[in-house]
Short mmCIF file of C-alpha atoms and ligand atoms in Angstrom, two decimals:
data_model
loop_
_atom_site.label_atom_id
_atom_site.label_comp_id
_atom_site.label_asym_id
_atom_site.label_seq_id
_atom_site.Cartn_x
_atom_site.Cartn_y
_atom_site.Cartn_z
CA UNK A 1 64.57 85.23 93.62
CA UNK A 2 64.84 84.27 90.15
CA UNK A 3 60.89 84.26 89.55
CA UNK A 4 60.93 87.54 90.07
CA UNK A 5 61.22 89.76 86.91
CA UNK A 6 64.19 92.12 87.92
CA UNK A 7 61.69 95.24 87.39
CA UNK A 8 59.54 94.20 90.01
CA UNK A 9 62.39 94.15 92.91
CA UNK A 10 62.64 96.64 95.57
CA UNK A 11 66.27 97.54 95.94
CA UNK A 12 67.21 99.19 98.94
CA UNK A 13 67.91 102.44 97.59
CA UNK A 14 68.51 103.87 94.31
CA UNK A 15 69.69 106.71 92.50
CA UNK A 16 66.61 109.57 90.40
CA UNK A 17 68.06 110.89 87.17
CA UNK A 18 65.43 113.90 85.49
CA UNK A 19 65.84 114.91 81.93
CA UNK A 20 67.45 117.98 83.79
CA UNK A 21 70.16 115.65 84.60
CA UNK A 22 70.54 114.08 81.53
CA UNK A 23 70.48 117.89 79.71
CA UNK A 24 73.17 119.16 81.86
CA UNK A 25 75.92 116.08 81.30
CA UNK A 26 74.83 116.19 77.77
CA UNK A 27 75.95 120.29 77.62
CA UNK A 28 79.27 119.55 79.08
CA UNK A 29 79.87 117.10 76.45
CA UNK A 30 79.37 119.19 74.34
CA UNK A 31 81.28 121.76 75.56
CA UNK A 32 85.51 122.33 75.68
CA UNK A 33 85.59 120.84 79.18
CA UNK A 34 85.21 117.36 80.12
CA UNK A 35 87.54 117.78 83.06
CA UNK A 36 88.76 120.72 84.97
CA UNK A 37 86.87 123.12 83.61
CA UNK A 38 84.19 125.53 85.00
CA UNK A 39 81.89 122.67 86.29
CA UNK A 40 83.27 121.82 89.13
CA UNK A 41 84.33 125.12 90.51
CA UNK A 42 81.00 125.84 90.75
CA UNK A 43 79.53 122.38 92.03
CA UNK A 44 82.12 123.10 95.13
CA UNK A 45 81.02 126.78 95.66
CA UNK A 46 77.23 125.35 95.44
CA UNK A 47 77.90 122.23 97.58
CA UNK A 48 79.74 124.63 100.28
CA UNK A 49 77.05 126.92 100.04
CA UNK A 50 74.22 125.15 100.43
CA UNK A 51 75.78 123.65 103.76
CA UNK A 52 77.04 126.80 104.82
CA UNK A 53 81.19 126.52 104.55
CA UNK A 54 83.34 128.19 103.13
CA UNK A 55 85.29 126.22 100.64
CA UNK A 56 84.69 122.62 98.77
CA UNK A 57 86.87 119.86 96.81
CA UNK A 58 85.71 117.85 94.94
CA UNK A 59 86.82 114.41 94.42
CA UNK A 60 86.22 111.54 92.69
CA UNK A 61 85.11 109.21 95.55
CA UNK A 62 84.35 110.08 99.43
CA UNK A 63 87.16 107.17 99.85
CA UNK A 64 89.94 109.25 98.09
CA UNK A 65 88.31 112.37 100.58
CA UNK A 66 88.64 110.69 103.15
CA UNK A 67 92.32 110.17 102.26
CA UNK A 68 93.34 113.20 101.74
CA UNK A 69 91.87 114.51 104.54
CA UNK A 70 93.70 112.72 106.61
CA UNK A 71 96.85 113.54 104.72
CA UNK A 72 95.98 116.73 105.15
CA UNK A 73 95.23 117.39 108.73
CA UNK A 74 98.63 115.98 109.18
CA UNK A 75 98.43 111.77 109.92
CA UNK A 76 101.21 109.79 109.39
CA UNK A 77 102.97 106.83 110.50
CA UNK A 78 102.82 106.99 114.84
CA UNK A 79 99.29 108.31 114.98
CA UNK A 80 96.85 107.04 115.89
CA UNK A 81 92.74 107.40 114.13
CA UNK A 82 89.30 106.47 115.80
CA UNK A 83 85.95 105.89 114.14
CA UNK A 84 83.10 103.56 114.36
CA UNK A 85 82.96 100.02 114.07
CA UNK A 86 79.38 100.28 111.91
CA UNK A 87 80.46 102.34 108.70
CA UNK A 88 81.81 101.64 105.26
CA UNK A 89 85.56 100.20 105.77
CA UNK A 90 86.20 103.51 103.65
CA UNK A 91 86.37 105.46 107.14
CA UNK A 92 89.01 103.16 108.78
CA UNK A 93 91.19 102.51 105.69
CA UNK A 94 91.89 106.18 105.28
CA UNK A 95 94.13 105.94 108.28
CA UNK A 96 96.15 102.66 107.61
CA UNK A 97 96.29 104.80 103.53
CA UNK A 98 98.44 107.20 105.51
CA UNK A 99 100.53 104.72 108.01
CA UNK A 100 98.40 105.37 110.95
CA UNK A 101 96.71 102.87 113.17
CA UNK A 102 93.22 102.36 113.64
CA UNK A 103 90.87 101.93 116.49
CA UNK A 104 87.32 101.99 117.32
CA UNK A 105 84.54 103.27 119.48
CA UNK A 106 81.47 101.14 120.52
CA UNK A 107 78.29 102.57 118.96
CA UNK A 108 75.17 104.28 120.98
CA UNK A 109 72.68 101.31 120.97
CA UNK A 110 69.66 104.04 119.97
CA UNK A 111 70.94 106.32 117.24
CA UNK A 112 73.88 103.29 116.58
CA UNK A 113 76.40 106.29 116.05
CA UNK A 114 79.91 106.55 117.45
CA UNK A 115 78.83 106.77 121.32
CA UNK A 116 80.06 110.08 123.15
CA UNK A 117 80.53 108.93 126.55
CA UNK A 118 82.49 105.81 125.17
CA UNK A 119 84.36 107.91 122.89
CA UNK A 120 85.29 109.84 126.09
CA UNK A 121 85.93 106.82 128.14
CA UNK A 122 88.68 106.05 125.78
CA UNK A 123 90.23 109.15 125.51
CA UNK A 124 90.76 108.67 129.38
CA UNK A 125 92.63 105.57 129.21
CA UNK A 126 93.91 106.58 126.07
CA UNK A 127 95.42 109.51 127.80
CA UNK A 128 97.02 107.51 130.61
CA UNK A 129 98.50 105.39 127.97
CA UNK A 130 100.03 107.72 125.88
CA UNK A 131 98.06 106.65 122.99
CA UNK A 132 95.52 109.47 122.12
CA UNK A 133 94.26 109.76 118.66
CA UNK A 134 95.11 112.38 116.04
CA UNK A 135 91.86 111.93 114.25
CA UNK A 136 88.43 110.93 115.57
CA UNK A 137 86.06 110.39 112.50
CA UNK A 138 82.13 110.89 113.55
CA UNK A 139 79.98 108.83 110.78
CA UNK A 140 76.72 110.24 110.47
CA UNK A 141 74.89 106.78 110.72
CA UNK A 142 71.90 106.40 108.12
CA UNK A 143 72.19 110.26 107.70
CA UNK A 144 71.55 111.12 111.22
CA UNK A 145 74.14 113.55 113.23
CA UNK A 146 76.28 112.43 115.18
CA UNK A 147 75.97 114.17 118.90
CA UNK A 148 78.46 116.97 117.44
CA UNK A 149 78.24 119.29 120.29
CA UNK A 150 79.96 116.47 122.82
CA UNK A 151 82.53 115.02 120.29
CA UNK A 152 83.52 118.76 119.22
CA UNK A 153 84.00 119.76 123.07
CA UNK A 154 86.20 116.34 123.37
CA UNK A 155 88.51 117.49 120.47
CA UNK A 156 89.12 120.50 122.37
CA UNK A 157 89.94 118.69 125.59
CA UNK A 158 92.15 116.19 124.05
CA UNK A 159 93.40 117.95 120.96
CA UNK A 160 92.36 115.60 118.05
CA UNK A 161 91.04 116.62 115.12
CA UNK A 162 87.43 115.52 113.65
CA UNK A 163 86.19 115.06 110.14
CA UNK A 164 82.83 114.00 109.87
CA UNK A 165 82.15 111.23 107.51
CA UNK A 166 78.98 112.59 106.12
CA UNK A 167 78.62 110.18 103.49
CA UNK A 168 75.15 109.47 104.64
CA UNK A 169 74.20 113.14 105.71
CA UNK A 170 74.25 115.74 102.94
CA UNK A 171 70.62 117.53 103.03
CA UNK A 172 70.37 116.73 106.97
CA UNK A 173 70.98 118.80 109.91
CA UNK A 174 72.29 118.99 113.45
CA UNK A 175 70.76 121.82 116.15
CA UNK A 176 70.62 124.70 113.81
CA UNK A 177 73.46 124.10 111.97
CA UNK A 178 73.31 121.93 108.54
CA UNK A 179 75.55 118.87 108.06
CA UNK A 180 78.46 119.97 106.71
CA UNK A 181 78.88 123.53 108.14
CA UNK A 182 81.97 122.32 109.77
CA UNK A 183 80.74 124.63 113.05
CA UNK A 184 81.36 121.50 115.34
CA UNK A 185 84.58 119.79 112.98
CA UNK A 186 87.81 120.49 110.92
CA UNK A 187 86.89 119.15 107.79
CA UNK A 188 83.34 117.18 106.47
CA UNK A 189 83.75 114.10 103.63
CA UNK A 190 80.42 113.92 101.44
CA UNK A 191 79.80 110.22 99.02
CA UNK A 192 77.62 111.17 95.52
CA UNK A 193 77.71 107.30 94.83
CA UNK A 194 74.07 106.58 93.06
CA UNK A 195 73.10 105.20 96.45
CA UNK A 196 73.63 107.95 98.61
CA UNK A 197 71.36 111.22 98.74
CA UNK A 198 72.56 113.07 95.57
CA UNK A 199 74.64 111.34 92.80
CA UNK A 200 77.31 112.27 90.54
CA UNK A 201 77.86 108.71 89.63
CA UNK A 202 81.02 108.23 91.29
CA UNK A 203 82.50 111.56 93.62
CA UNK A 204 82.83 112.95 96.86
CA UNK A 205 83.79 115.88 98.45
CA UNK A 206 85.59 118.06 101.45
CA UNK A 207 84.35 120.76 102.99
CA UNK A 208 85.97 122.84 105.55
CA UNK A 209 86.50 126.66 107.27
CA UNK A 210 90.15 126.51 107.29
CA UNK A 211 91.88 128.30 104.64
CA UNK A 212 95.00 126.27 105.31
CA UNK A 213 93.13 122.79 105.15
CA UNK A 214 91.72 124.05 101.98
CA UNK A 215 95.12 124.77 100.33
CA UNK A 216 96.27 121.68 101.41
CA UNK A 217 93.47 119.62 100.08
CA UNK A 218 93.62 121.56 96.72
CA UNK A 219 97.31 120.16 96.29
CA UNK A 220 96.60 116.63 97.50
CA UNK A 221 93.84 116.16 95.33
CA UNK A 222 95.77 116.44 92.10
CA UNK A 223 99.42 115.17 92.43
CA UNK A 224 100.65 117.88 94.49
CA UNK A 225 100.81 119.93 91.84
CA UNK A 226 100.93 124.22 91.53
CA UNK A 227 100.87 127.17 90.45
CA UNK A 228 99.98 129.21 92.86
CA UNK A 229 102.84 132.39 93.08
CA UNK A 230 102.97 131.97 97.77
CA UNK A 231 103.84 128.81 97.18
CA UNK A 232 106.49 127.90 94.73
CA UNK A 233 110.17 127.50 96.15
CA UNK A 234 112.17 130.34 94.09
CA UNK A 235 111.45 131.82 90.67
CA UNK A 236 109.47 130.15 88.10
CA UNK A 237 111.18 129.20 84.90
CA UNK A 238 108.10 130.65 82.75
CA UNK A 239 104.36 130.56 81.61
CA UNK A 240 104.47 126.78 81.40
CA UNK A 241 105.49 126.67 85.21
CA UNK A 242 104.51 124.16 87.80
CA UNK A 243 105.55 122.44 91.00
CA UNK A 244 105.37 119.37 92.67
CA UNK A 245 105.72 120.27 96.73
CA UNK A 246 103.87 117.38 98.37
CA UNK A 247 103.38 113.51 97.02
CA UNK A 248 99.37 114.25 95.90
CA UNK A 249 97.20 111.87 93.83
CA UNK A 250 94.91 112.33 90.80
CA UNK A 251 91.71 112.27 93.10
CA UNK A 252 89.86 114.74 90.97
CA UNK A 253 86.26 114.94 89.51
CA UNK A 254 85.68 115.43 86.18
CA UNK A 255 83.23 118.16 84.83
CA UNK A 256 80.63 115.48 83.53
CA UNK A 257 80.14 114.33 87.32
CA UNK A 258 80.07 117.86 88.35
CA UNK A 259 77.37 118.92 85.55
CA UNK A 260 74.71 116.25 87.44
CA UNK A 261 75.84 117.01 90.94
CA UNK A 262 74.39 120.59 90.10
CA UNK A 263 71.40 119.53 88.75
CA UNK A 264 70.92 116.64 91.85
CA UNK A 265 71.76 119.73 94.28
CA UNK A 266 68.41 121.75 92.98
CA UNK A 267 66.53 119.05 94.12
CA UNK A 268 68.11 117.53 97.48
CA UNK A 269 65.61 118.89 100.18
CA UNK A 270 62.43 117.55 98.10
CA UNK A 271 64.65 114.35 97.74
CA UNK A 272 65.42 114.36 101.71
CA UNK A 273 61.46 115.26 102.16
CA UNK A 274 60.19 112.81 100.21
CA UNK A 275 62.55 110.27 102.51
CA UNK A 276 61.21 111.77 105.82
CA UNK A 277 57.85 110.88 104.29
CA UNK A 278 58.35 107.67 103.64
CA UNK A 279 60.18 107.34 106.82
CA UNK A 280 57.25 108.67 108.89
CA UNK A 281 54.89 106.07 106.99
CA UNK A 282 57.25 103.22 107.25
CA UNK A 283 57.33 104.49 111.50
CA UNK A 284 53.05 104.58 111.59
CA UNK A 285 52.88 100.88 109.08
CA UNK A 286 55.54 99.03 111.19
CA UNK A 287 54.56 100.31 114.59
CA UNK A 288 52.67 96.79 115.84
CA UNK A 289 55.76 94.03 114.49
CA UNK A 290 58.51 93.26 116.75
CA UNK A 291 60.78 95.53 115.16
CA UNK A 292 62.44 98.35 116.51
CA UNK A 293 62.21 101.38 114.77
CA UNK A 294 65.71 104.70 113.60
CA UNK A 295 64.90 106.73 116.59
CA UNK A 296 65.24 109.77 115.45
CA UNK A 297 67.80 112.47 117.98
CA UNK A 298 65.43 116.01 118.40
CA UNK A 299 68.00 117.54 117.80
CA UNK A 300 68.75 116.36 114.42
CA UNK A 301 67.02 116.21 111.10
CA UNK A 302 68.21 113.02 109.11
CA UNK A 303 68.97 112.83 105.80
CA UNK A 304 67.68 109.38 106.16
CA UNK A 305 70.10 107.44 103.70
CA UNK A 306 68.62 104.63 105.06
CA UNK A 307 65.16 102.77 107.06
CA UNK A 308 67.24 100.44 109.34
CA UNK A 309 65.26 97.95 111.23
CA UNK A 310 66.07 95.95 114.06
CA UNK A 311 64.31 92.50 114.77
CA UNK A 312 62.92 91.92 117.92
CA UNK A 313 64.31 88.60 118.26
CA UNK A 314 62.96 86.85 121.42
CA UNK A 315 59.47 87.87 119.91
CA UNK A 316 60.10 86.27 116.39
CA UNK A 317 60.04 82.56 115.82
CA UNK A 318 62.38 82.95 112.97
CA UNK A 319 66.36 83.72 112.75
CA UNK A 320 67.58 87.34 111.26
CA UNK A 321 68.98 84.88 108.07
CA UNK A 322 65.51 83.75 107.18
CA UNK A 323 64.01 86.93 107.52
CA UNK A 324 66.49 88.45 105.22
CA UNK A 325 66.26 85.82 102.86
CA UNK A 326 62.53 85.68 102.92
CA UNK A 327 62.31 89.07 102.09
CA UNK A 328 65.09 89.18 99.19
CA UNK A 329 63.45 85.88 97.81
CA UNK A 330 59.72 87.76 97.60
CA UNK A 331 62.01 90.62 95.58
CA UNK A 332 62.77 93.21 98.55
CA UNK A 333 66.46 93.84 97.98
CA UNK A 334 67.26 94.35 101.47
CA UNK A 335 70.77 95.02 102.65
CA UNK A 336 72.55 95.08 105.96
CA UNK A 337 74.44 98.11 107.20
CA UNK A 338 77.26 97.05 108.65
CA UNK A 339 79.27 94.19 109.14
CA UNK A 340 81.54 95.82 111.99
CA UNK A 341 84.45 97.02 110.23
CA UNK A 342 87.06 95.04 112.82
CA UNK A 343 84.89 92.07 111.67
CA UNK A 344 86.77 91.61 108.49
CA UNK A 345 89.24 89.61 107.51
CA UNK A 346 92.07 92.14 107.07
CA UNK A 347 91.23 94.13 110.64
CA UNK A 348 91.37 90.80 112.08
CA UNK A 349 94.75 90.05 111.61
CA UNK A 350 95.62 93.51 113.53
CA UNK A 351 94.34 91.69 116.54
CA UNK A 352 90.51 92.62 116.83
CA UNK A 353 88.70 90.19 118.64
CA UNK A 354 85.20 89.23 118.38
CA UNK A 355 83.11 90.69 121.72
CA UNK A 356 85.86 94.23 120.77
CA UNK A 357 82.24 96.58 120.35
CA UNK A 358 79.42 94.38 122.11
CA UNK A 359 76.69 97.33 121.01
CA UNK A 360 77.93 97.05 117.23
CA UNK A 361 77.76 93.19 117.19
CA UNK A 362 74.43 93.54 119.27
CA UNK A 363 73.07 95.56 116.51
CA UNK A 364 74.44 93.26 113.16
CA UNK A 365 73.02 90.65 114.71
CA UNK A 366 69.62 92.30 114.44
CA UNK A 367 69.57 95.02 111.31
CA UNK A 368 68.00 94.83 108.25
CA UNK A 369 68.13 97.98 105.96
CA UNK A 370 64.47 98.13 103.83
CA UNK A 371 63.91 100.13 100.85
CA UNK A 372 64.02 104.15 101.38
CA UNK A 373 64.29 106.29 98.34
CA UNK A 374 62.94 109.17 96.67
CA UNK A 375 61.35 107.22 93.84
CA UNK A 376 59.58 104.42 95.98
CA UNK A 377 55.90 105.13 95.64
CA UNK A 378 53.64 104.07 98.06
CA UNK A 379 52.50 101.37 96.72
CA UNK A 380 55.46 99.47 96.35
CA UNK A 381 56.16 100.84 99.79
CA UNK A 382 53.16 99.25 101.25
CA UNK A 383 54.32 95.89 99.44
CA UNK A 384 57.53 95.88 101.61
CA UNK A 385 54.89 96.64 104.68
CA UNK A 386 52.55 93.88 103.84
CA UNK A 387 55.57 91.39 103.18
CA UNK A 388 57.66 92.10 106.12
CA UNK A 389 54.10 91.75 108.74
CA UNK A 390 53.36 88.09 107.43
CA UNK A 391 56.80 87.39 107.27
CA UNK A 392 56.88 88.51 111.03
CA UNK A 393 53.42 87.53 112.56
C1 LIG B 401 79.57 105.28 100.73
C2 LIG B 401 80.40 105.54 101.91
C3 LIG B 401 81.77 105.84 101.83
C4 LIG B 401 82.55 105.75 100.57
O1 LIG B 401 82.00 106.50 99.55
P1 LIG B 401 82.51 106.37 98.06
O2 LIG B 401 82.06 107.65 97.44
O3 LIG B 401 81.84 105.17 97.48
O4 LIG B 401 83.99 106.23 98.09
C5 LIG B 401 82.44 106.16 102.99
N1 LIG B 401 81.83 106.18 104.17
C6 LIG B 401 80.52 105.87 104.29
C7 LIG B 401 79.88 105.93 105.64
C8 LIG B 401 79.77 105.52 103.18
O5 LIG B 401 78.50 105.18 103.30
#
């Protein structure tokens, strides 16, 4: 890997700054606001807009949104949350951050999602057991939905609540709804890290319908703290009044971040059509290797965070390792998407065993995430093409 200058590598994905971008941090340095000012009021109303709910918070990571969404629908020591094994550990910590326990449903082996009919499986025994969850958290895999409609009608039979994690998913859609409309969820968690669809260097954000959610979230994001008249206990002392009525965090985003979120939001459908692109060309180059290919839900339009392939490995005379190496050693920064969260170390010592989500270890055993992102060209495109076929053939 070494021989290769580092601007010649292929990373997986990476983030597209304009001179728009750069313009519109630059202004709010400029400005009186660095931090809670009017930059990230109106990155929230512009996120929420754009995926049609009606309020936003923004955060300064989609882990601490994940937290306090959790906090806020409620989760504490006793409860129980479910997600999928083949995420970010983000989604799981977020319930052992409140006290809760965590658990896991095996993935669909096509769209390698959180599988409905094993999610409901679960919630059978579950039910017998006494041990349903309070939270099931959907993670839109690579940026495609989750199957919404089936997990949404589950809630309501069992009475859990469900945050999507769309870290994956902002610009993407599910029926005709967009990711992030909440029509099919309580609350939905968005990443901006530079890897994910838009940036805002480090950030995340909530979105939800629920005005009560919202209020919550609003408190939990910055220490607990306010102002607001409904909700202070007796009078205030004066102007320079405040309250502390739940234990919140400082979670929030600053107005820098929320100047180039804005800008990144003008562009996110030609930055999710540009990925479909490449994603269709990858699907017609690759069709002929033993690979097999995202299939795609028709009901869903990815945002296509990432190209995962899966090696055909009966057909290939060569292990996954040594294709992944081959590839990273000719300069293609591939990366694998995910080591099953239970996998690690600290699940482990709750008592997962290997063989806990046979479709999620299936799939490890065989992914390889390839380069997918709005400033891959073609060219460089067909280098990964041309590479991966005589690596494979
Ligand atoms: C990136 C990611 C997160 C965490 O996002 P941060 O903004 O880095 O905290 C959580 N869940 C998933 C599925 C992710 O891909």
């Amino acid at each position: 890997m070494s021989a290769i200058p580092y601007s010649e590598m292929i990373p997986y994905g990476r983030q597209t700054i304009s001179e728009q971008d750069i313009a519109a941090v630059v202004d709010v340095l400029k400005s009186i606001w660095l931090t809670q000012g009017p930059s990230v009021e109106r990155f929230e109303q512009a996120v929420a807009d754009y995926v049609g709910a009606r309020f936003g918070v923004a955060t300064n990571s989609a882990t601490s949104a994940l937290h306090i969404a959790c906090r806020a629908a409620g989760l504490g020591p006793g409860d129980i949350l479910w997600t999928s094994p083949n995420t970010f550990v983000a989604s799981a910590n977020c319930g052992l951050y409140c006290g809760a326990s965590v658990d896991f449903v095996d993935i669909d082996p096509h769209t390698y999602n959180m599988c409905a009919e094993k999610l409901e499986e679960k919630l059978v025994s579950a039910e017998k057991d006494g041990k349903l969850p309070k939270i099931v958290i959907p993670v839109h895999f690579a940026g495609q939905s989750c199957d919404m409609g089936r997990i949404s009608a589950l809630g309501k039979k069992y009475g859990f609540i469900i945050i999507e994690d769309a870290s994956h998913a902002i610009g993407g859609s599910y029926k005709d709804t967009k990711v992030g409309s909440c029509t099919y969820s309580d609350m939905t968690v968005f990443s901006f890290h530079p890897v994910k669809i838009i940036t805002t260097g480090e950030g995340g954000m909530v979105v939800t319908n629920d005005e009560q959610l919202h209020e919550k979230l609003v408190l939990l994001h910055s220490h607990g703290i306010t102002r607001a008249p409904h909700l202070l206990q007796g009078e205030s002392d004066g102007p320079w009044y405040y309250q502390q009525i739940d234990l919140g965090y400082n979670y929030r985003m600053t107005d820098i971040q929320a100047a180039l979120g804005l800008s990144q939001l003008q562009r996110i459908d030609e930055f999710v059509q540009r990925r479909h692109y490449l994603a269709e060309r990858y699907d017609r180059l690759l069709k002929d290797l033993p690979l097999d290919l995202p299939w795609q839900h028709p009901e869903s339009y990815s945002a296509f965070h990432l190209y995962v392939i899966c090696l055909k490995l009966e057909k290939i005379k060569k292990t996954h390792l040594q294709v992944f190496e081959e590839l990273r050693e000719a300069g293609i920064i591939v990366n694998l998407h995910y080591i099953p969260v239970y996998a690690h170390p600290y699940y482990q010592k709750m008592g997962f065993a290997k063989g806990y989500c046979p479709a999620t270890e299936g799939y490890y055993a065989r992914a390889i995430s390839i380069p997918l992102y709005f400033g891959l060209s073609d060219e460089k495109q067909d280098r990964v093409v041309k590479l991966l076929t005589e690596i494979l053939l």
